[in-house]
Coordinates of N, CA, C and O in Angstrom, one line a residue:
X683 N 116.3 80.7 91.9 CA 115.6 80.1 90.8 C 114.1 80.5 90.8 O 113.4 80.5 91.8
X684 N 113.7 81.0 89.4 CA 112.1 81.1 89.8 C 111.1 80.3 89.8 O 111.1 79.3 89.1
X685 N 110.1 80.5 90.7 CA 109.1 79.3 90.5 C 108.9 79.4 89.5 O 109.4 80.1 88.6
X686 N 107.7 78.4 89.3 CA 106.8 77.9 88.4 C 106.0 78.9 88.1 O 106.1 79.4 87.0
X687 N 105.4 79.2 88.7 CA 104.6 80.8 88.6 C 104.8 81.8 88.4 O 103.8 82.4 88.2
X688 N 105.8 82.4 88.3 CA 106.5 83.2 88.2 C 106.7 83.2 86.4 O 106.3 83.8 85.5
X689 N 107.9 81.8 86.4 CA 107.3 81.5 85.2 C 106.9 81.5 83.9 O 107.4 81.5 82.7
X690 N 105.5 81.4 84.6 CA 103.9 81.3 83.8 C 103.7 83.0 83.2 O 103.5 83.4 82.1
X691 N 103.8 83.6 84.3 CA 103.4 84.8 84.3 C 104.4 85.3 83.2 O 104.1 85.5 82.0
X692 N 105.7 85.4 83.8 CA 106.8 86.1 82.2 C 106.3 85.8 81.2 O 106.0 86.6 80.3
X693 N 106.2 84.1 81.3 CA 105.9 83.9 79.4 C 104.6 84.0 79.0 O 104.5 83.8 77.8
X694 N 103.7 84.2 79.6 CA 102.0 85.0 79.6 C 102.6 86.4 78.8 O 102.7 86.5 77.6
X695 N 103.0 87.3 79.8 CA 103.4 88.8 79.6 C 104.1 88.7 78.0 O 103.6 89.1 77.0
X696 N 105.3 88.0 78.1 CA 106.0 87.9 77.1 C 105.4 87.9 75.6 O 105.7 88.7 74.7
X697 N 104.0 86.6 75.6 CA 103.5 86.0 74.7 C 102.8 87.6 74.4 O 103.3 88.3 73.5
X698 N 101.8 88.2 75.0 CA 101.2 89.0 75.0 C 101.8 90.5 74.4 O 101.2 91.3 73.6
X699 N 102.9 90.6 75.0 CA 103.6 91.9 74.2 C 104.2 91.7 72.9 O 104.7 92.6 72.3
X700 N 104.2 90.7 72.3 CA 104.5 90.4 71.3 C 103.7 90.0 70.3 O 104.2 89.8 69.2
X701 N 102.4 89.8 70.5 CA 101.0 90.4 69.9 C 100.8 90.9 68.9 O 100.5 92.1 69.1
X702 N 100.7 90.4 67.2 CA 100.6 91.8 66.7 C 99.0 92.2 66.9 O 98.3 92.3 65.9
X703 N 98.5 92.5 68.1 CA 97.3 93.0 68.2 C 97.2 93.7 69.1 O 98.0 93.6 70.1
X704 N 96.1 94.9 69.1 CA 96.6 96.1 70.0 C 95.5 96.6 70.9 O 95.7 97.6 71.6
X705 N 94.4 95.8 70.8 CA 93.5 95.9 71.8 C 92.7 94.8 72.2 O 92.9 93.9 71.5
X706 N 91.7 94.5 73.2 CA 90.9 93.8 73.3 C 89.8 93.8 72.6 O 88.9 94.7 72.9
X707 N 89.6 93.2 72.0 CA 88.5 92.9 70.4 C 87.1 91.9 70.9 O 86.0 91.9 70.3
X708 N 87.4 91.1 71.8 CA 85.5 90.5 72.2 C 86.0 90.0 73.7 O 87.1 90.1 74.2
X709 N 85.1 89.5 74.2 CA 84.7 89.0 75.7 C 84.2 87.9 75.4 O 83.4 87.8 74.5
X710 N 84.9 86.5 76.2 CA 83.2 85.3 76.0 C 83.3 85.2 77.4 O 83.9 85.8 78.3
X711 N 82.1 83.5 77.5 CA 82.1 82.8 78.5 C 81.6 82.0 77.9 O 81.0 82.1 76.9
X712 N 82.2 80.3 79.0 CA 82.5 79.6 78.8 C 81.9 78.4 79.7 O 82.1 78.7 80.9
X713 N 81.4 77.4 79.6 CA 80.7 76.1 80.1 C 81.3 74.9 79.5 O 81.4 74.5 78.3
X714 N 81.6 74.2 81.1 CA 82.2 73.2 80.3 C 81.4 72.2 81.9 O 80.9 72.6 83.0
X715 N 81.6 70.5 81.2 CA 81.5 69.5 81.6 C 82.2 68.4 81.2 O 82.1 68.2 80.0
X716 N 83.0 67.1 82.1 CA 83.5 66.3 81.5 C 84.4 65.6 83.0 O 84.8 66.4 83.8
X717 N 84.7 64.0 83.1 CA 85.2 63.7 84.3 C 85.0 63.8 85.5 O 85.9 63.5 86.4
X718 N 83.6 64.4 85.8 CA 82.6 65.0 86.9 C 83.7 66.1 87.1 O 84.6 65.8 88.0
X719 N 83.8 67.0 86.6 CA 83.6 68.1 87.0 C 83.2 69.0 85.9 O 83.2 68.8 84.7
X720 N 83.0 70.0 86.4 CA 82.3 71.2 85.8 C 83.0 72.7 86.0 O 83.4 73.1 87.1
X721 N 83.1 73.5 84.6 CA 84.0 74.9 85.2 C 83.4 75.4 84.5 O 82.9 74.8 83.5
X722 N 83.4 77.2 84.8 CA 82.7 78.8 84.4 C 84.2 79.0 84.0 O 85.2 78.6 84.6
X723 N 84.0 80.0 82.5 CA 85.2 80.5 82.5 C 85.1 81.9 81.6 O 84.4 81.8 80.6
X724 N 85.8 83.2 82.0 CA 85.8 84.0 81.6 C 86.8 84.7 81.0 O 87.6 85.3 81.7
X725 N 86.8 84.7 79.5 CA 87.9 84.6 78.4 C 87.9 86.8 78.2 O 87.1 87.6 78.6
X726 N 89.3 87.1 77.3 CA 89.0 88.3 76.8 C 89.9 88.0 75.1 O 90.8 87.1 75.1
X727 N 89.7 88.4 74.5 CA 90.4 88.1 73.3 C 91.1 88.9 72.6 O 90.3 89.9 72.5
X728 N 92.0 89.2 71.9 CA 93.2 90.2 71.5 C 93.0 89.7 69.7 O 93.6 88.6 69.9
X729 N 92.7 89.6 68.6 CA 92.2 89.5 67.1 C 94.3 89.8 66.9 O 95.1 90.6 67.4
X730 N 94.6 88.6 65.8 CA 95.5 88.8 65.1 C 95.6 89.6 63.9 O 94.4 89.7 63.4
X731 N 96.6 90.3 63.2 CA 96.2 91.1 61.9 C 96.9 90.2 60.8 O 96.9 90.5 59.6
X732 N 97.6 89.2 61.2 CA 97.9 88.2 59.9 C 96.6 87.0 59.3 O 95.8 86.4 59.9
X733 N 96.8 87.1 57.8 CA 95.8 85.8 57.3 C 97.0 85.5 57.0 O 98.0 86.1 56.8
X734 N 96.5 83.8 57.0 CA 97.3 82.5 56.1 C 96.2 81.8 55.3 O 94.9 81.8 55.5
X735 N 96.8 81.2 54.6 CA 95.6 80.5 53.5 C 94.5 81.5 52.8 O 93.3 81.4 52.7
X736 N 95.3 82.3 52.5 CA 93.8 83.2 52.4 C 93.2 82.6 50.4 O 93.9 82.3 49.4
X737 N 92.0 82.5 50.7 CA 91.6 82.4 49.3 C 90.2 83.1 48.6 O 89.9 83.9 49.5
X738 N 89.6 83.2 47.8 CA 88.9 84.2 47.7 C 87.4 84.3 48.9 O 86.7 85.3 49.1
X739 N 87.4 83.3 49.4 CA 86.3 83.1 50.6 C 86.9 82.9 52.0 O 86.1 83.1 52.9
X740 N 88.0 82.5 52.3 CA 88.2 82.3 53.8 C 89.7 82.5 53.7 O 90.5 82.7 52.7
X741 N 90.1 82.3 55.2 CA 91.6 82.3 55.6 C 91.7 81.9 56.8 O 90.8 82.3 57.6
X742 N 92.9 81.1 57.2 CA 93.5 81.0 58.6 C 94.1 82.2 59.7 O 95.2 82.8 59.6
X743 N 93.4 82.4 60.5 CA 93.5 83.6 61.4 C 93.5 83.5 62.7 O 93.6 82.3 62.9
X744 N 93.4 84.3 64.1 CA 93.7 83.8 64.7 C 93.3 84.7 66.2 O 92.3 85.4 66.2
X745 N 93.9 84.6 67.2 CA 93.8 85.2 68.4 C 94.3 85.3 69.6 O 94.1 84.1 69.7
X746 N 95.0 85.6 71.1 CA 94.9 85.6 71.7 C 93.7 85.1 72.5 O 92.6 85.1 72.0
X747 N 93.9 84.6 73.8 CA 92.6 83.9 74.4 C 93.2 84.3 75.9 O 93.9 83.4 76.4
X748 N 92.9 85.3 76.6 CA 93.4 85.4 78.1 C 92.1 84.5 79.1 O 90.9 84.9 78.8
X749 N 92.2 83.7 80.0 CA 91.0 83.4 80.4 C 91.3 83.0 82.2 O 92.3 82.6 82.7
X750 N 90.3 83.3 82.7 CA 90.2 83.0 83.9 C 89.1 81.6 84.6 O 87.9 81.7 84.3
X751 N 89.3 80.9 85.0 CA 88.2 79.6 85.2 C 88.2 79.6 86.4 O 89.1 79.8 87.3
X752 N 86.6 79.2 86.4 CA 86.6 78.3 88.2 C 86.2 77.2 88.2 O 85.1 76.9 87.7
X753 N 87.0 76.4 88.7 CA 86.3 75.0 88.4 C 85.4 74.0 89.6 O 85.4 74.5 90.7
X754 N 84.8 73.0 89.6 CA 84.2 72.4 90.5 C 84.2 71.2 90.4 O 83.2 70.7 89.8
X755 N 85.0 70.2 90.8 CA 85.4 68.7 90.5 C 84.4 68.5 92.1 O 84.3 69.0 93.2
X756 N 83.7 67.2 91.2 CA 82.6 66.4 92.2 C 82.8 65.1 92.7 O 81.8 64.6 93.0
X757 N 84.2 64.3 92.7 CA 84.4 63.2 92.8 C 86.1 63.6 93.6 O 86.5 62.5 94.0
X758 N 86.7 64.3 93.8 CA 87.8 64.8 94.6 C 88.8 63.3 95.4 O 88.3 62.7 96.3
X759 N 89.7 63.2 94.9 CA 90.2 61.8 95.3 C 89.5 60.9 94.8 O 89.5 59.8 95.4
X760 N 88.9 61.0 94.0 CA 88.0 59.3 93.9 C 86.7 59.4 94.5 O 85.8 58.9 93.8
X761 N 86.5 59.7 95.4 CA 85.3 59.8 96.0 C 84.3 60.3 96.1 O 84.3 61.4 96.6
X762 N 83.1 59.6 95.7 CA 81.9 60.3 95.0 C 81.2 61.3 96.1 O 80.9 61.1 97.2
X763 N 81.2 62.2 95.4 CA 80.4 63.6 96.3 C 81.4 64.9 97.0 O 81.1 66.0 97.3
X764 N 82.6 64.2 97.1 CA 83.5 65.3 97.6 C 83.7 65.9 96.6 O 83.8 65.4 95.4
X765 N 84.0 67.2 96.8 CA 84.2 68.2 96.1 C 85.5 68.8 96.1 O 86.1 68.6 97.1
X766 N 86.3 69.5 95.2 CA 87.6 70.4 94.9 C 87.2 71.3 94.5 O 86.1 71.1 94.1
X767 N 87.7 72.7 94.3 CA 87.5 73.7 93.7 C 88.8 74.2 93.4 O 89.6 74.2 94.3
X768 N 89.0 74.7 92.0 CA 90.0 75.2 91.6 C 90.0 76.0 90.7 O 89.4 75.7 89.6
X769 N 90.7 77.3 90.8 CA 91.0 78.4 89.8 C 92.1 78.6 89.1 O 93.2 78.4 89.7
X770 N 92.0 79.0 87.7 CA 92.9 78.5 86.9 C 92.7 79.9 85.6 O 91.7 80.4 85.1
X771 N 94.3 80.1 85.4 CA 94.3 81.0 84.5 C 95.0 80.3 83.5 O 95.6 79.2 83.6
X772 N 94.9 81.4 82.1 CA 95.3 80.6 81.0 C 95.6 81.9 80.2 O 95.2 83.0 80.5
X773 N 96.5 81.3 78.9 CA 96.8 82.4 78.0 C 97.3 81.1 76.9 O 98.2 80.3 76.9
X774 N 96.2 81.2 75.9 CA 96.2 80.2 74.5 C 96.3 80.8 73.0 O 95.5 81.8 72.8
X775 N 97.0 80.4 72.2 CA 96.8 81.3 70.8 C 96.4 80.3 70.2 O 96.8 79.1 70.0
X776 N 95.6 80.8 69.8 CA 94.0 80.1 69.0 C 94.1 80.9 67.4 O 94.1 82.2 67.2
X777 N 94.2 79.4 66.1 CA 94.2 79.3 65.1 C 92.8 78.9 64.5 O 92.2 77.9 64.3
X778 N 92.6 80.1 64.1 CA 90.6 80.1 63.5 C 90.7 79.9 61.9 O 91.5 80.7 61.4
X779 N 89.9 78.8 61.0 CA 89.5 79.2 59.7 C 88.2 80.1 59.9 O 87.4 80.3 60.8
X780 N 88.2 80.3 58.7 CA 87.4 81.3 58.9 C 87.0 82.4 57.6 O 87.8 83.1 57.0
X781 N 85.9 82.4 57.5 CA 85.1 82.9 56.2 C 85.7 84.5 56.1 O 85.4 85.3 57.0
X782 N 86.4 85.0 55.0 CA 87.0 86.7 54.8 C 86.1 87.5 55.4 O 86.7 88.3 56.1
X783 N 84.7 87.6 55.5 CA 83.9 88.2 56.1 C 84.2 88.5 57.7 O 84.1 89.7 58.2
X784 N 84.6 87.1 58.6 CA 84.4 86.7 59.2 C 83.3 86.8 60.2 O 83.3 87.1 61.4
X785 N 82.1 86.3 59.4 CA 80.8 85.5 60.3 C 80.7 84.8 59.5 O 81.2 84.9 58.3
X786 N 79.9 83.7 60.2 CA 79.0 82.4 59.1 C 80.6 81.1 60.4 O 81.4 81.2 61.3
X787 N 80.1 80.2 59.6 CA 81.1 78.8 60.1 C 82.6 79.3 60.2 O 83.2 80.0 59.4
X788 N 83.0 78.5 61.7 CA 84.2 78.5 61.8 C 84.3 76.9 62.3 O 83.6 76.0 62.7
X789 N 86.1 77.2 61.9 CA 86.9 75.8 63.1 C 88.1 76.7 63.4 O 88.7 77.7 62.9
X790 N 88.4 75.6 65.1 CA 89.6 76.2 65.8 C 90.5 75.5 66.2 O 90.1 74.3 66.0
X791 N 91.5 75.5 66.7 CA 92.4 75.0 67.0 C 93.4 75.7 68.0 O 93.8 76.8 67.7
X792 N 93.9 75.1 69.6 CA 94.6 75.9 70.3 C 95.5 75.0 71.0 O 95.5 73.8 70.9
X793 N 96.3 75.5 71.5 CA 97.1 75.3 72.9 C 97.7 76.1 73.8 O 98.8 76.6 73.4
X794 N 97.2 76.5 75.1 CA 97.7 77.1 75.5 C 98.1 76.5 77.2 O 98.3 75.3 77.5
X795 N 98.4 77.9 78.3 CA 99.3 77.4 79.1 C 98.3 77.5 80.5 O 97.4 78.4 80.4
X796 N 98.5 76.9 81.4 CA 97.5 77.2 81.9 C 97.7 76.8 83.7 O 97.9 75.7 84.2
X797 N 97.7 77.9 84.4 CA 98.4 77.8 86.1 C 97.0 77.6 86.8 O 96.2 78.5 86.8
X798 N 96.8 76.3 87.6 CA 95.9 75.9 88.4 C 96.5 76.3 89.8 O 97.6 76.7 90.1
X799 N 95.3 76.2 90.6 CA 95.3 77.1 92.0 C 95.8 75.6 92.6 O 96.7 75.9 93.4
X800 N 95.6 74.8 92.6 CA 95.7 73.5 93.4 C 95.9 72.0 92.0 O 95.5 71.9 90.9
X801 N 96.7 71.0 92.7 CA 96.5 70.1 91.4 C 95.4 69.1 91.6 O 95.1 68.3 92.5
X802 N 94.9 69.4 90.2 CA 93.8 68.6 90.1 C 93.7 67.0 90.5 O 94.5 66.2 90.1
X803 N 92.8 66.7 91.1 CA 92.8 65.1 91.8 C 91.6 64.6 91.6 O 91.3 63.9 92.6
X804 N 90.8 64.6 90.8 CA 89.6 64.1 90.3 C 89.2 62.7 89.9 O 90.0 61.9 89.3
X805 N 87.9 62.3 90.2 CA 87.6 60.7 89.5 C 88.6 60.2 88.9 O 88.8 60.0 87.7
X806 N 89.3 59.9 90.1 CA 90.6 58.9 89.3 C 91.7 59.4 88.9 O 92.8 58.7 88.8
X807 N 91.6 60.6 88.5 CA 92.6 61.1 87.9 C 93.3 62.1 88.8 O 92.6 62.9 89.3
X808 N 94.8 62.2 89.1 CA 96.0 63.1 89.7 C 96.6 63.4 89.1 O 97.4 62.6 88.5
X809 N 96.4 64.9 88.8 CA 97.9 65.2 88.0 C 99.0 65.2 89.0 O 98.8 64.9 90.2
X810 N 100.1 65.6 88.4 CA 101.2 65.8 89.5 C 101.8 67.3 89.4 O 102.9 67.7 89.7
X811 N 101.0 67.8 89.0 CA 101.6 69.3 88.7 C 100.4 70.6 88.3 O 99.6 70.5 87.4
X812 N 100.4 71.4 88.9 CA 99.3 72.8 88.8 C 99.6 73.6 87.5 O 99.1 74.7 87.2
X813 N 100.6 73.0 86.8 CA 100.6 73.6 85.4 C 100.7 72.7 84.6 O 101.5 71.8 84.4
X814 N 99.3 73.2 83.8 CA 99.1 72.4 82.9 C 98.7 72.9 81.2 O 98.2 74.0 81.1
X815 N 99.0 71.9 79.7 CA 98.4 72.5 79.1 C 97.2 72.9 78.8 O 96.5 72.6 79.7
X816 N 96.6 73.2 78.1 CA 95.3 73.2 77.5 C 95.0 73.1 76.2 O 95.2 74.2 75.7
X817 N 94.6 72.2 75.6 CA 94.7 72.2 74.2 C 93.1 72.2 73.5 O 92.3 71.7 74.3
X818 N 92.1 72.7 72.1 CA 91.4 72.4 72.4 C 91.2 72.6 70.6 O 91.8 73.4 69.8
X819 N 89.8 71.1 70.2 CA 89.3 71.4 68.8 C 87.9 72.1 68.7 O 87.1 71.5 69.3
X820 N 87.5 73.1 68.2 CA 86.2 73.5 67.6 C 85.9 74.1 67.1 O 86.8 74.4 66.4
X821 N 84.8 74.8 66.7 CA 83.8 75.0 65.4 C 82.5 75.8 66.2 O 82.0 75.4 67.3
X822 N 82.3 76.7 65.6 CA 80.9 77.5 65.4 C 81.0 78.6 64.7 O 82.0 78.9 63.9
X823 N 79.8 79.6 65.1 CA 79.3 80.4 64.0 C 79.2 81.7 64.7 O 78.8 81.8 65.9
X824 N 79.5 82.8 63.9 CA 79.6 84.0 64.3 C 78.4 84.8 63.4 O 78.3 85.1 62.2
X825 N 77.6 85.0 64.4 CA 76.2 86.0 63.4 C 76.6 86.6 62.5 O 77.5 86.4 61.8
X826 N 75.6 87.6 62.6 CA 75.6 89.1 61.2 C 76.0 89.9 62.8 O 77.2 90.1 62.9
X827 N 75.3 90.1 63.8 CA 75.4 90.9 64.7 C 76.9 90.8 66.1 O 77.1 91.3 67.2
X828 N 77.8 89.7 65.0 CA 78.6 89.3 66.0 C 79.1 88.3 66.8 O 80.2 88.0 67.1
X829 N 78.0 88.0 67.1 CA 77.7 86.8 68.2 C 78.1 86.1 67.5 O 77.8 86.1 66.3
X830 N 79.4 84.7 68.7 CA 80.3 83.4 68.7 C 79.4 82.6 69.7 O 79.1 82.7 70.9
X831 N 79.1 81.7 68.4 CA 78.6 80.5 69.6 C 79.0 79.8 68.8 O 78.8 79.6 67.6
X832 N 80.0 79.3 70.0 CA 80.7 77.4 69.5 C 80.4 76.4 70.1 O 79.6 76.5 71.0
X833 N 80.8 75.7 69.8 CA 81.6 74.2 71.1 C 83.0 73.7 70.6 O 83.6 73.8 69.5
X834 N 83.4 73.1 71.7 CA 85.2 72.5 71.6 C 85.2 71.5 72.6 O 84.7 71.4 73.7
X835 N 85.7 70.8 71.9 CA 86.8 70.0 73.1 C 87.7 69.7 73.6 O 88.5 69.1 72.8
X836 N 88.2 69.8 75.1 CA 89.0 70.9 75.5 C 90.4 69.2 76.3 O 90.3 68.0 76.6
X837 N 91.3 69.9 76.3 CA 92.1 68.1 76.9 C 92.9 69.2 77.7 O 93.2 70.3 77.3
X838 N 93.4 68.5 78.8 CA 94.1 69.4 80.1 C 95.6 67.9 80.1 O 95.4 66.7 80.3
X839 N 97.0 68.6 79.8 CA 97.9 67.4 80.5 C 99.0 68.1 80.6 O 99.3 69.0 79.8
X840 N 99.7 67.6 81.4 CA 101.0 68.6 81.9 C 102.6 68.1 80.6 O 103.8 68.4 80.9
X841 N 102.0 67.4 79.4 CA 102.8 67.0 78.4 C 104.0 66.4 78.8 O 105.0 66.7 78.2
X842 N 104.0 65.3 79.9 CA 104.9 64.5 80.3 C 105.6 65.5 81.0 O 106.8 65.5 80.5
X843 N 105.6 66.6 82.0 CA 106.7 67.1 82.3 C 107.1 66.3 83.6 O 108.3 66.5 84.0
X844 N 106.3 65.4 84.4 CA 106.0 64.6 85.7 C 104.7 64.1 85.4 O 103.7 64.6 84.9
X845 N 105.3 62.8 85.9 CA 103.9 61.5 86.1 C 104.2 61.7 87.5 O 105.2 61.9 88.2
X846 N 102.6 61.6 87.7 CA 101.6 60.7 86.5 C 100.9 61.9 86.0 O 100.8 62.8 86.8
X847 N 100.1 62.2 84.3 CA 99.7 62.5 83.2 C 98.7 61.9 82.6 O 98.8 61.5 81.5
X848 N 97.2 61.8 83.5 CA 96.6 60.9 82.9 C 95.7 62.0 82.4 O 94.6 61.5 82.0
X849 N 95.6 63.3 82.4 CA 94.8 64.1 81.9 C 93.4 64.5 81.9 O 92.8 63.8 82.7
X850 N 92.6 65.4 81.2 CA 91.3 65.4 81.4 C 90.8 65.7 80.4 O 91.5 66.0 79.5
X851 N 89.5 65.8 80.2 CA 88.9 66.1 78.5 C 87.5 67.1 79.2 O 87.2 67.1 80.3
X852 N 87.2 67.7 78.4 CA 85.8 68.4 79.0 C 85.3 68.9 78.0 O 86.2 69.3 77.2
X853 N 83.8 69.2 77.4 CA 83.3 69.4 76.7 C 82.8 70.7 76.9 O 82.3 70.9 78.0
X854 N 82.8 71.7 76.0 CA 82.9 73.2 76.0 C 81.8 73.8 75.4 O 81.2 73.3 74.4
X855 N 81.4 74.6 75.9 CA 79.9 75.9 75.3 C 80.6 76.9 75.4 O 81.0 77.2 76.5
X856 N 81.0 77.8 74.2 CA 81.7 79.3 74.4 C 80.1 80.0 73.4 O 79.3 79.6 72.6
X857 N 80.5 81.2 74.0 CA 79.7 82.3 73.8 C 80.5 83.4 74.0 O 81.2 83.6 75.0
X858 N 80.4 84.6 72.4 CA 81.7 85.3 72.7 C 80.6 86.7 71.9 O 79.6 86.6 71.3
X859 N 81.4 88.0 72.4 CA 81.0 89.0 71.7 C 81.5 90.1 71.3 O 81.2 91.0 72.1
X860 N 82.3 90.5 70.1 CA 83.1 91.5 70.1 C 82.5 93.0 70.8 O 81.4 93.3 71.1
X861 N 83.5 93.7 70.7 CA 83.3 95.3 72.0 C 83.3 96.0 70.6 O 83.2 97.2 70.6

């Protein structure tokens, strides 16, 4: 039987070859805070070539999201000042509105999947499982010159697959830039 990891990884690969997108189209990074901890995360992004909703000013569009995190939980078991550290990959398909142009105002919408190095045991909170999802809402603006600067907020829970499921929320700063 395969692990869990194992997996992750197939249906990563899977999700990914089946892409209608054919290169890597921007880079971000990513700041987050929420539940005393704090994580760096370093995304690459793959551009879909389908619109939905399209109308004479905007359309529903979309992206791959490959990301890598490191995180820093400061309350570790409950207990104020200990520390956890954990790294965590992810692969989310992310639903953008978004102006035909595409710069000026967006909103977003995701879920993706996401393999922790260790399970998270933070201020109170245990998950019972190192895979978890990631789901997340937000909005920002893409220059004339390119530049994504959003925010989101981001919710981590293993969608009832084992309790306990009490989950996490964290508040997001992305910064992105197409190549």
């Amino acid at each position: 039987m395969k692990t869990l990891t194992q997996r992750f990884l197939l249906g990563a690969a899977c999700l990914l070859a089946s892409a209608s997108a054919s290169a890597i189209d921007s880079y971000s990074a990513e700041f987050a805070s929420g539940n005393k901890s704090q994580f760096v995360r370093g995304g690459l992004q793959w551009n879909w070539d389908e619109q939905w909703l399209k109308s004479n000013s905007s359309f529903v569009g979309g992206y791959w999201d490959a990301t890598l995190t490191q995180w820093r939980n400061n309350a570790y078991q409950g207990v104020a000042g200990a520390s956890q550290n954990i790294t965590d990959i992810g692969i989310t398909p992310v639903f953008r509105w978004q102006q035909s142009s595409k710069k000026g105002v967006y909103a977003e919408a995701g879920i993706g999947m996401h393999l922790f190095s260790h399970v998270y045991n933070n201020n109170g909170r245990r998950f019972s499982t190192a895979f978890q999802f990631g789901d997340h809402l937000g909005a920002g603006y893409v220059f004339a010159s390119g530049l994504d600067v959003g925010l989101k907020v981001q919710h981590f829970s293993n969608g009832a697959i084992k309790r306990p499921n009490p989950g996490a929320n964290l508040a997001v700063v992305r910064v992105a830039y197409p190549f």
